PDB file of C-alpha atoms in Angstrom:
ATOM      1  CA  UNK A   4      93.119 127.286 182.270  1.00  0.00           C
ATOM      2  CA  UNK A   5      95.270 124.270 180.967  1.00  0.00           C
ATOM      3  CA  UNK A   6      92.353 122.802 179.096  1.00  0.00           C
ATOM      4  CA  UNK A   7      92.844 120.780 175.890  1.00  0.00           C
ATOM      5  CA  UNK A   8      90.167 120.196 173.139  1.00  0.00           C
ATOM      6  CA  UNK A   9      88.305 123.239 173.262  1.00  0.00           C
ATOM      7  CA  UNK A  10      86.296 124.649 170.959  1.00  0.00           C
ATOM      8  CA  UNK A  11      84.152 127.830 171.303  1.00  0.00           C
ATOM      9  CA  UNK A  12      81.859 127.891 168.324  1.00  0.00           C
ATOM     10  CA  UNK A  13      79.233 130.767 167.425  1.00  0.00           C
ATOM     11  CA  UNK A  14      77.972 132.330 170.910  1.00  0.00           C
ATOM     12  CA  UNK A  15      77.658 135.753 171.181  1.00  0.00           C
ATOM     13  CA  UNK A  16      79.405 137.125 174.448  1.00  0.00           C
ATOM     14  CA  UNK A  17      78.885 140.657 175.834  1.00  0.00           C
ATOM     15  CA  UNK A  18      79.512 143.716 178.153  1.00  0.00           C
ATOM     16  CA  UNK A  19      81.832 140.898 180.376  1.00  0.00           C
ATOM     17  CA  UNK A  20      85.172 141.365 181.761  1.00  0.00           C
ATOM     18  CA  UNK A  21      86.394 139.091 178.851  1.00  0.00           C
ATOM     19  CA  UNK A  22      84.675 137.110 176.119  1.00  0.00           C
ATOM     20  CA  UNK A  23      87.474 134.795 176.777  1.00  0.00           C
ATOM     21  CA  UNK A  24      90.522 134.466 178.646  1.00  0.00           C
ATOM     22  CA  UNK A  25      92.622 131.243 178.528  1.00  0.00           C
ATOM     23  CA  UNK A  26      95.684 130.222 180.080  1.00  0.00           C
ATOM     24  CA  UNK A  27      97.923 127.255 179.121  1.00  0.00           C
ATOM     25  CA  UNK A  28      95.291 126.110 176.373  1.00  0.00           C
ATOM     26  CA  UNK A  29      96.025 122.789 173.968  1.00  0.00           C
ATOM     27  CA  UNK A  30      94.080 122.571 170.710  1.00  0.00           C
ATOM     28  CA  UNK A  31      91.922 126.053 171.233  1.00  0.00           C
ATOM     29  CA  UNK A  32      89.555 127.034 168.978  1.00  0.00           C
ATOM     30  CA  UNK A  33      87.333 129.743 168.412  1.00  0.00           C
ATOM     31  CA  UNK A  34      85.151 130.179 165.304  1.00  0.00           C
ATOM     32  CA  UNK A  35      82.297 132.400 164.216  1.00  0.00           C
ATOM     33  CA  UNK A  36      81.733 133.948 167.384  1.00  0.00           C
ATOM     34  CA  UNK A  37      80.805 137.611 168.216  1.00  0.00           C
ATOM     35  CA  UNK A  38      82.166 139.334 170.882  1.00  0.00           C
ATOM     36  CA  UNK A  39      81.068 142.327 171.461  1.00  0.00           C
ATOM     37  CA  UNK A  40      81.158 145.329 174.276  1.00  0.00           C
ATOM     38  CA  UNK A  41      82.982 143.674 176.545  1.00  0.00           C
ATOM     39  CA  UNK A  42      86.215 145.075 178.571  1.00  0.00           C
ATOM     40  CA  UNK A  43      88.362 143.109 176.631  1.00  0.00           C
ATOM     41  CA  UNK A  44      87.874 139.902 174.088  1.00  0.00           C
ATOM     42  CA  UNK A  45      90.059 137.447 173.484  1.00  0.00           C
ATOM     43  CA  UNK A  46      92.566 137.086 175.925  1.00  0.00           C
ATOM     44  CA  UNK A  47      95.208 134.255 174.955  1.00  0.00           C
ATOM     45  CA  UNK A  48      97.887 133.811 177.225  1.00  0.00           C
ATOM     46  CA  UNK A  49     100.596 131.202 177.324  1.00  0.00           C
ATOM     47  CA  UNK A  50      99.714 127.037 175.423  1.00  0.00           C
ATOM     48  CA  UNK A  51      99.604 127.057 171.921  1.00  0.00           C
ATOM     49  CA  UNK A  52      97.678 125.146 169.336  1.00  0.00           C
ATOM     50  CA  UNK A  53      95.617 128.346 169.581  1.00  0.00           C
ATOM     51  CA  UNK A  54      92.953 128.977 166.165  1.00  0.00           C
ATOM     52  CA  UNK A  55      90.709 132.147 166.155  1.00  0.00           C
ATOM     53  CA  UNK A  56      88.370 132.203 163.241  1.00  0.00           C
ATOM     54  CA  UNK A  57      86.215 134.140 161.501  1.00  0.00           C
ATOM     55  CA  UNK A  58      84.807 135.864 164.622  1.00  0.00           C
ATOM     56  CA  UNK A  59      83.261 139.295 164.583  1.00  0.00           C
ATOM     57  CA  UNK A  60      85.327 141.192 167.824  1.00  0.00           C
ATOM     58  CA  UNK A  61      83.913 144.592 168.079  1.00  0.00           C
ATOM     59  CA  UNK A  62      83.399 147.453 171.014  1.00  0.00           C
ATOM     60  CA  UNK A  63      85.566 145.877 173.519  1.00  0.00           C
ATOM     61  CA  UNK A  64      86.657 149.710 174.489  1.00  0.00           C
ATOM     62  CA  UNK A  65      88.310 149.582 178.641  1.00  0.00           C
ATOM     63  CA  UNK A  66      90.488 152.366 178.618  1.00  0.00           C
ATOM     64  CA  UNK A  67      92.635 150.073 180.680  1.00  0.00           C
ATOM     65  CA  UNK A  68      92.561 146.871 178.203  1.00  0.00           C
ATOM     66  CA  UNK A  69      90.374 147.126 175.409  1.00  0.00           C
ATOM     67  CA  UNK A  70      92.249 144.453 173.569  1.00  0.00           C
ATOM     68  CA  UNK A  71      90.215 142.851 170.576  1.00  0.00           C
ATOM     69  CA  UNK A  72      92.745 139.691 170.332  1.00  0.00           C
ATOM     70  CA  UNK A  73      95.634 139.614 172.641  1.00  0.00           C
ATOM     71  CA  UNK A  74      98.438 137.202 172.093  1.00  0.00           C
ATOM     72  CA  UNK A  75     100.709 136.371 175.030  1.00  0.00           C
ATOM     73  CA  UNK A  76     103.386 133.846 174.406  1.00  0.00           C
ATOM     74  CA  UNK A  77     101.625 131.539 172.762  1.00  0.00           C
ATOM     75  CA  UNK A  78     102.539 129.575 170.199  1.00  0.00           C
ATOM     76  CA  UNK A  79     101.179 127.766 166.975  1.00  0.00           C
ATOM     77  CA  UNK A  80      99.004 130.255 167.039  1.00  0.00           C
ATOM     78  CA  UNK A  81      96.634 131.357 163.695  1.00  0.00           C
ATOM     79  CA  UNK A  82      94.444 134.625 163.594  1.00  0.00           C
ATOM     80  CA  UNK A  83      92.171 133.985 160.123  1.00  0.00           C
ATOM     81  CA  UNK A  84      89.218 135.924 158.832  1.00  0.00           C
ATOM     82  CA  UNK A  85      88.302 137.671 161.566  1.00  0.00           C
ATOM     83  CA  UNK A  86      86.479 141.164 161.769  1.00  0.00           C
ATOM     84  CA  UNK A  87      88.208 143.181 164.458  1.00  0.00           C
ATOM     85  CA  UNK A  88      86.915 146.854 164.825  1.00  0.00           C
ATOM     86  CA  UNK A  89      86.062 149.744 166.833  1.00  0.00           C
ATOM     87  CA  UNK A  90      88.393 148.221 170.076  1.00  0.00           C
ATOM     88  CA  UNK A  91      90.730 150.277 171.807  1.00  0.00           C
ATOM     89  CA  UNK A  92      93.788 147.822 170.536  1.00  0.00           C
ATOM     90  CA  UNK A  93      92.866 145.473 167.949  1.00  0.00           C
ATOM     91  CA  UNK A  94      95.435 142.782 168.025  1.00  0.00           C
ATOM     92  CA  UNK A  95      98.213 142.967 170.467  1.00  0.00           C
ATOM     93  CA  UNK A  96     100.809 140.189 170.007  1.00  0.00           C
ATOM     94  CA  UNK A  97     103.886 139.760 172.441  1.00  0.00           C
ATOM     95  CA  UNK A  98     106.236 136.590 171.899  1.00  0.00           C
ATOM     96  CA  UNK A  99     106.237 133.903 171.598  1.00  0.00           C
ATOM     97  CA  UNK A 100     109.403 133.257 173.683  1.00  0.00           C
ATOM     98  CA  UNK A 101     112.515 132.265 171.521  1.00  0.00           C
ATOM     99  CA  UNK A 102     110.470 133.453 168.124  1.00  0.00           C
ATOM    100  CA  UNK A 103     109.451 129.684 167.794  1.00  0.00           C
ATOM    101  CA  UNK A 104     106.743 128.774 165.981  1.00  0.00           C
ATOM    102  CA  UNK A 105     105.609 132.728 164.858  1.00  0.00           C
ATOM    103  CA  UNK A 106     101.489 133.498 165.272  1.00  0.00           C
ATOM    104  CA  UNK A 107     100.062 133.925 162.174  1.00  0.00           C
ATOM    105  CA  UNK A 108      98.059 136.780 160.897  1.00  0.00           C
ATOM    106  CA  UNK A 109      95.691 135.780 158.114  1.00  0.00           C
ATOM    107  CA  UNK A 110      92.839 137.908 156.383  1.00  0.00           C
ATOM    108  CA  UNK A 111      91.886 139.524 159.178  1.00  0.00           C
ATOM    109  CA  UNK A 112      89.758 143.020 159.128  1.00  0.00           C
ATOM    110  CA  UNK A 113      91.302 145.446 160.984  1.00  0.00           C
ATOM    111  CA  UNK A 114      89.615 148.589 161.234  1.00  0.00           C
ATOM    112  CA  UNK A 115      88.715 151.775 162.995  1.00  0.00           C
ATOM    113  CA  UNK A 116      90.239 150.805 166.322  1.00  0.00           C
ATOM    114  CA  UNK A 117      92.673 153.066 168.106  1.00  0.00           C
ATOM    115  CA  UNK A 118      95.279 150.971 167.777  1.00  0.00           C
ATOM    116  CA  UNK A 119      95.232 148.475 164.814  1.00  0.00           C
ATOM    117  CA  UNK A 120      98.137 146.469 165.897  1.00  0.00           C
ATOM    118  CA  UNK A 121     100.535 146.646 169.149  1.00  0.00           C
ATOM    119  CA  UNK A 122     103.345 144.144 168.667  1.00  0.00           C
ATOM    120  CA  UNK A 123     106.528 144.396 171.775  1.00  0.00           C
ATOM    121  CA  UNK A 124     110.239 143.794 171.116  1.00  0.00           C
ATOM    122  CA  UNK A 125     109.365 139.803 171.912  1.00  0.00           C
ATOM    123  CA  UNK A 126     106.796 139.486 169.159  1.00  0.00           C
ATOM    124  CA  UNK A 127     107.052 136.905 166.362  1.00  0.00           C
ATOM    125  CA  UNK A 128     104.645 137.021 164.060  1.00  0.00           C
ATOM    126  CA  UNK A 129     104.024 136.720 160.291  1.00  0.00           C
ATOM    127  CA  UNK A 130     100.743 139.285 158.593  1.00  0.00           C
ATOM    128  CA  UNK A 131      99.524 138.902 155.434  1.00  0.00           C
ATOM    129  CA  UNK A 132      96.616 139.400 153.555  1.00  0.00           C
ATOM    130  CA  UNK A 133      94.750 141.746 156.090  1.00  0.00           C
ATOM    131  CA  UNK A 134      93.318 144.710 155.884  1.00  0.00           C
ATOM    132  CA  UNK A 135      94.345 148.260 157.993  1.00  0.00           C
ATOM    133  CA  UNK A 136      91.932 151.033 158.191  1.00  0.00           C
ATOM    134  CA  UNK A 137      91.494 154.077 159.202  1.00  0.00           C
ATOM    135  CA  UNK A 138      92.998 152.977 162.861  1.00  0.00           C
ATOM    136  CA  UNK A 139      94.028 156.024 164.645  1.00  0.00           C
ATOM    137  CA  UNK A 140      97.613 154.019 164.812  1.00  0.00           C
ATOM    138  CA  UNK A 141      98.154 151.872 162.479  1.00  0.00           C
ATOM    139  CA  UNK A 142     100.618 150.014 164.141  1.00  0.00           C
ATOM    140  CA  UNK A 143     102.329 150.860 167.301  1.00  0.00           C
ATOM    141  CA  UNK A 144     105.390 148.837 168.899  1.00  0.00           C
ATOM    142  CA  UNK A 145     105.723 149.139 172.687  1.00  0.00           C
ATOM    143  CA  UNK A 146     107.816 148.152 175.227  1.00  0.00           C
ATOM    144  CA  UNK A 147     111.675 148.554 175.160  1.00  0.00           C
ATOM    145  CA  UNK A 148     114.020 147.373 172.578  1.00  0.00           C
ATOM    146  CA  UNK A 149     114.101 147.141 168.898  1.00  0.00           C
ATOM    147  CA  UNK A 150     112.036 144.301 168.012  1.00  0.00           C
ATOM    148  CA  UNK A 151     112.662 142.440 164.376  1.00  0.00           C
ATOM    149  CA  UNK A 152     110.378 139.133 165.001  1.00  0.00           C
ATOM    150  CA  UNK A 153     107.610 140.449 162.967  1.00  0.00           C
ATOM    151  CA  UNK A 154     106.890 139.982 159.472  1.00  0.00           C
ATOM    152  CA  UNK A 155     104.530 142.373 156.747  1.00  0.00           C
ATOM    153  CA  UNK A 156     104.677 139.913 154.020  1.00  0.00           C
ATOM    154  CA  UNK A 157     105.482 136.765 152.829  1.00  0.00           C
ATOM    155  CA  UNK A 158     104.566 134.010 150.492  1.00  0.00           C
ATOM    156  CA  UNK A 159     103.708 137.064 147.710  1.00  0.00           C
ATOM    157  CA  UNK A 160     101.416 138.324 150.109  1.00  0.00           C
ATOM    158  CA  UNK A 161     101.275 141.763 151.814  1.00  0.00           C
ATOM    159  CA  UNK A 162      98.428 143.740 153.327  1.00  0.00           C
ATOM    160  CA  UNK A 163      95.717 146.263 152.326  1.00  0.00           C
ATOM    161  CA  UNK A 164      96.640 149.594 154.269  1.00  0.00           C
ATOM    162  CA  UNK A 165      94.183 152.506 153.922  1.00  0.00           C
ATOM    163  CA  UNK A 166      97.101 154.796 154.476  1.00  0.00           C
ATOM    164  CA  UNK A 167      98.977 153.736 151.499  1.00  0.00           C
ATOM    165  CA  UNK A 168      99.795 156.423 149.316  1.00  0.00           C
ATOM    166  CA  UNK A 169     101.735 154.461 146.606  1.00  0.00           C
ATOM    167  CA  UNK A 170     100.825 153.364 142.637  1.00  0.00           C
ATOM    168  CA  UNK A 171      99.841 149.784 142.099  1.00  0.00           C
ATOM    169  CA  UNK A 172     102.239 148.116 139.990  1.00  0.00           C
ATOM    170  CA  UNK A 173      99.942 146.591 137.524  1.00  0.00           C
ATOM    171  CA  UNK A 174      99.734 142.826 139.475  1.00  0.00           C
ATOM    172  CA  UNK A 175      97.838 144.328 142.509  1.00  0.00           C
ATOM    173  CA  UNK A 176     100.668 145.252 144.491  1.00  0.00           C
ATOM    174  CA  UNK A 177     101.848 148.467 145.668  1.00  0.00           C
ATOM    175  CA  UNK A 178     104.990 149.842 143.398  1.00  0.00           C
ATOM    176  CA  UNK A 179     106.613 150.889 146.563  1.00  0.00           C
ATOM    177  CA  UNK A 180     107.240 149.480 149.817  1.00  0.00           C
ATOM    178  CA  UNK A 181     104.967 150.462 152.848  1.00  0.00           C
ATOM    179  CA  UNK A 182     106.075 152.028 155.872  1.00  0.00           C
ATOM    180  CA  UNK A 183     104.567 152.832 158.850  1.00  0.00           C
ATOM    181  CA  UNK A 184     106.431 155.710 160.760  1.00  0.00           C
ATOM    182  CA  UNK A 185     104.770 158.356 161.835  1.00  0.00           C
ATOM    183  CA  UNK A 186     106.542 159.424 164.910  1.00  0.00           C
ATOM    184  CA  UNK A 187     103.337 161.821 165.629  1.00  0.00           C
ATOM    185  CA  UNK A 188     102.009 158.189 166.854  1.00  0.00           C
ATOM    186  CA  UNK A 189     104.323 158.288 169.359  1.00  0.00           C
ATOM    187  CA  UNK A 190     102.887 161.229 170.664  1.00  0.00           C
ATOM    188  CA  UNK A 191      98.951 159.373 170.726  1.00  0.00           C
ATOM    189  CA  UNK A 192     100.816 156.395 172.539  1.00  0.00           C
ATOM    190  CA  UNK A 193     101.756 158.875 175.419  1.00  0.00           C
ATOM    191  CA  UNK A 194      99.268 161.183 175.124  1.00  0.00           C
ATOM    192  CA  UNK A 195      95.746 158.702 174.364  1.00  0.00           C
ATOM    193  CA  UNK A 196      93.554 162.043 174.994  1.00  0.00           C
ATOM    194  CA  UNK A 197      94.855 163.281 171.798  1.00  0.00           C
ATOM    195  CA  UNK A 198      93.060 160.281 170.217  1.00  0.00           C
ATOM    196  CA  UNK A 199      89.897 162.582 169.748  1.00  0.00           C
ATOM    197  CA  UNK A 200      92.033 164.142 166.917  1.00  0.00           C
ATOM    198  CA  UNK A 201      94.081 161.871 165.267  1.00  0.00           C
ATOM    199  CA  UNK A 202      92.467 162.234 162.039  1.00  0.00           C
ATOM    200  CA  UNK A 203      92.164 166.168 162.379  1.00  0.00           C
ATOM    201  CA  UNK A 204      94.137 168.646 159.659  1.00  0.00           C
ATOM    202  CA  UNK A 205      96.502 169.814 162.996  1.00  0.00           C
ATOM    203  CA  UNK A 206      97.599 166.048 163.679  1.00  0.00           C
ATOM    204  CA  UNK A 207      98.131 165.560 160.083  1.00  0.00           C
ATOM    205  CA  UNK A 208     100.509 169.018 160.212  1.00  0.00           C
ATOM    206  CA  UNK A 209     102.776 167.324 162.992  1.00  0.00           C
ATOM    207  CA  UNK A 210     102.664 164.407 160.928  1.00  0.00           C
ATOM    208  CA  UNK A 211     104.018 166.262 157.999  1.00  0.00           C
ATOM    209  CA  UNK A 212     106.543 168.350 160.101  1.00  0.00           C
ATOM    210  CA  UNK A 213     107.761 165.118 161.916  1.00  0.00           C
ATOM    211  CA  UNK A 214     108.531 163.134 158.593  1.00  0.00           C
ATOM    212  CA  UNK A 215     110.242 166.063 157.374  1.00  0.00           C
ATOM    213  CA  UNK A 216     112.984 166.840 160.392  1.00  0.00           C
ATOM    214  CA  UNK A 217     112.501 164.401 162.567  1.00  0.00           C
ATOM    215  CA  UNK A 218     112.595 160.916 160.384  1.00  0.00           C
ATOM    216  CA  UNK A 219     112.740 157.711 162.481  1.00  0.00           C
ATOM    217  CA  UNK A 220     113.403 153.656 161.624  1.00  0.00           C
ATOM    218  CA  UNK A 221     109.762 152.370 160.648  1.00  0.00           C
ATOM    219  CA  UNK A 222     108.149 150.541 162.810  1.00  0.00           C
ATOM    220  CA  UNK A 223     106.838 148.592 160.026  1.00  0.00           C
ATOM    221  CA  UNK A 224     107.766 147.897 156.792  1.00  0.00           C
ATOM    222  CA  UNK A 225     105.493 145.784 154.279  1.00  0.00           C
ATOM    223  CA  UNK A 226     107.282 145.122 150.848  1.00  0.00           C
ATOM    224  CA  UNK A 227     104.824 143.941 148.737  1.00  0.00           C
ATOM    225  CA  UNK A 228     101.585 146.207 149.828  1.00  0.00           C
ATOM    226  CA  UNK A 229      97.836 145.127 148.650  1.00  0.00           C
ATOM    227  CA  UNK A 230      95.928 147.587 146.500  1.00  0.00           C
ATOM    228  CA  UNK A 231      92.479 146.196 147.177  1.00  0.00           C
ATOM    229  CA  UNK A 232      91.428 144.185 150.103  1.00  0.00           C
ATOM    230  CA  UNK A 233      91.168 140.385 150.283  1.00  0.00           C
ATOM    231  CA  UNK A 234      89.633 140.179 154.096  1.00  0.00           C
ATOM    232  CA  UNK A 235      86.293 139.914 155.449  1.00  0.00           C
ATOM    233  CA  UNK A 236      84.214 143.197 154.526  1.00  0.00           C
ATOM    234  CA  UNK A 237      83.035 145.016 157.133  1.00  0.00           C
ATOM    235  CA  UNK A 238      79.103 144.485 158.950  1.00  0.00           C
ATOM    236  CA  UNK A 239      76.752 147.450 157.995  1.00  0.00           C
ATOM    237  CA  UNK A 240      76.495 148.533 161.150  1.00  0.00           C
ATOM    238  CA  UNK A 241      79.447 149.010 162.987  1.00  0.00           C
ATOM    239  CA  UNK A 242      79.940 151.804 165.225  1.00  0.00           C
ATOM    240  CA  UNK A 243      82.971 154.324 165.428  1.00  0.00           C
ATOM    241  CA  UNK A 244      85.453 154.721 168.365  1.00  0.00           C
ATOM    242  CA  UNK A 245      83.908 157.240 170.547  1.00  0.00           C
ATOM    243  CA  UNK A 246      87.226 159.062 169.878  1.00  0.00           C
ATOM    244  CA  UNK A 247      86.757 159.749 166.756  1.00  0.00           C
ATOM    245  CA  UNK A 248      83.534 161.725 167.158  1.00  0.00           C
ATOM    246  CA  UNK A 249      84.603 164.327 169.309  1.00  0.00           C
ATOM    247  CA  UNK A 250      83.392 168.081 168.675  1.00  0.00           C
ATOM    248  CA  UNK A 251      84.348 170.660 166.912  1.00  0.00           C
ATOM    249  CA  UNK A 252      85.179 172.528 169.952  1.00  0.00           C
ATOM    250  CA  UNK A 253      86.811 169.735 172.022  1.00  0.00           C
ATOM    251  CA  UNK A 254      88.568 169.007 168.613  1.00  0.00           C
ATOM    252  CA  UNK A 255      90.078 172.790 168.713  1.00  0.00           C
ATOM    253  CA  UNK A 256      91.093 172.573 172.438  1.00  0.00           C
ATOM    254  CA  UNK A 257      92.899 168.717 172.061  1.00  0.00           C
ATOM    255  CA  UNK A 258      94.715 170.307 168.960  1.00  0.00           C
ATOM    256  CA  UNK A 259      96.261 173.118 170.503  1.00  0.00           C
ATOM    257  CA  UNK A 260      97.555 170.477 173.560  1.00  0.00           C
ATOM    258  CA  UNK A 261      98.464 168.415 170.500  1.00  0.00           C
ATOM    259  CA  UNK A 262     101.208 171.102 169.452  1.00  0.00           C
ATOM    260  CA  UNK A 263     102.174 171.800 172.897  1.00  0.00           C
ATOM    261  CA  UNK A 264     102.837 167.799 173.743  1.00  0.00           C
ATOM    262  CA  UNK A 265     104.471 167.551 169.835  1.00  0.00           C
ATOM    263  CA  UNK A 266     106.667 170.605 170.934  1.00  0.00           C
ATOM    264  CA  UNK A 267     107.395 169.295 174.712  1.00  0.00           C
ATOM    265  CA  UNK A 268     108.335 165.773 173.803  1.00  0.00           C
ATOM    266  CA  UNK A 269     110.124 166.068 170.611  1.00  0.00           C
ATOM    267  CA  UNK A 270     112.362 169.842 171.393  1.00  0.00           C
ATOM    268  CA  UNK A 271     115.737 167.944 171.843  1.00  0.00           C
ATOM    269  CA  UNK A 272     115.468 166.504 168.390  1.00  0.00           C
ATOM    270  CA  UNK A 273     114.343 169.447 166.801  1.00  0.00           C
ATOM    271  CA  UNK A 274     117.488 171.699 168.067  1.00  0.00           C
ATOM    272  CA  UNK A 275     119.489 168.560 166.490  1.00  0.00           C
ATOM    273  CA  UNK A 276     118.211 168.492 163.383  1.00  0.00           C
ATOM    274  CA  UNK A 277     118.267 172.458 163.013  1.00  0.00           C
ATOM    275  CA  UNK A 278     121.227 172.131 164.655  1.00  0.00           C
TER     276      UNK A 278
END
């Protein structure tokens, strides 16, 4: 807590309450370490002058936290190169106050965790040039409020989304926009059980049936999507989110609570839009 000059340079850190966890930090940085299995990672609250690096941040799982990078009001803040997979959240970003100085997002590898990205109404942040796969969500905005701090591209730069289903314009961007606004992922933020099948053909039915009658503002937009990736690749062995290797049989029973939650949470809109 309010230290200044710190640098944090290729230790490995595991199965701890947090890798790190700094408060009120001046000229932070942390490079080329691995942090791994731990409740939680990076925890950055508060300071600024904050650099995370080219740091392998995988496994940090607590139901509870589980955050692989977590951004609290911090500004001059830059997130570059880094491998962040198989976490419950993997970067969470909230503020900085007044949208000053916006965190940046840089290269990053962002894949397989529940939640790729959780940004709040406060967040202001620029990503570009990173790489989202296969998260169960691929972003997910929390909190109350319509939040428009947050940024999917800039400088000619976008991001690689494995969900992308557009044609590459010939110059390695997307020929359409990307959005991100599944409203079925509302239903996993409420409902994190149904994380065991996410990826399963029922979710992917709700999904379809959602965008179809029950279309809602994106909670991300990225104009100028990457085709190919330009971040880190991933480590050869990485292991999945224990949610994503449920059974068959579990799989059946969390899909038919899947339609009864879908059904239960969304009814009102439905009778409007039949309506």
């Amino acid at each position: 807590s309010f230290g200044s000059s710190v640098l944090i340079d290729s230790n490995q850190i595991s199965d701890s309450r947090y890798a790190v966890h700094t408060m009120y930090s001046r000229g932070l940085t942390l490079i080329e370490n691995t942090f791994r299995s731990n409740l939680s990672a990076a925890v950055i609250m508060y300071g600024g002058e904050v650099d995370v690096v080219r740091n392998l941040i995988v496994s940090n799982m607590s139901p509870s936290t589980g955050f692989g990078v977590i951004l609290k009001d911090v500004t001059e803040a830059e997130v570059i190169q880094n491998v962040i997979t198989a976490n419950r959240v993997g970067v969470h970003v909230d503020g900085p106050a007044g949208g000053e100085n916006p965190i940046a997002v840089t290269a990053n590898t962002i894949a397989n965790n529940q939640f790729g990205v959780v940004v709040y109404p406060s967040a202001s942040a620029t990503f570009l040039a990173n790489s989202f796969v296969d998260n169960l969500v691929q972003v997910s905005q929390q909190g109350r409020g319509a939040g428009s701090g947050v940024t999917w591209s800039d400088l000619g730069w976008g991001n690689y989304w494995s969900s992308y289903q557009g044609y590459e314009n010939g110059q390695g961007r997307g020929a359409t926009p990307h959005a991100e606004a599944s409203s079925a992922n509302r239903v996993l933020v409420r409902s994190p059980l149904l994380a065991a099948v996410a990826t399963s053909p029922a979710m992917k039915l709700i999904e379809a049936i959602e965008t179809r009658w029950l279309q809602r503002a994106p909670v991300a937009v990225d104009e100028l999507p990457l085709i190919s990736p330009v971040s880190p690749p991933m480590p050869a062995t990485i292991p999945q989110p224990a949610a994503v290797a449920a059974s068959a049989v579990t799989g059946a029973l969390f899909a038919a609570l899947a339609g009864i939650t879908f059904l239960r949470l969304s009814r009102p809109r439905i009778r409007g839009a039949l309506a």
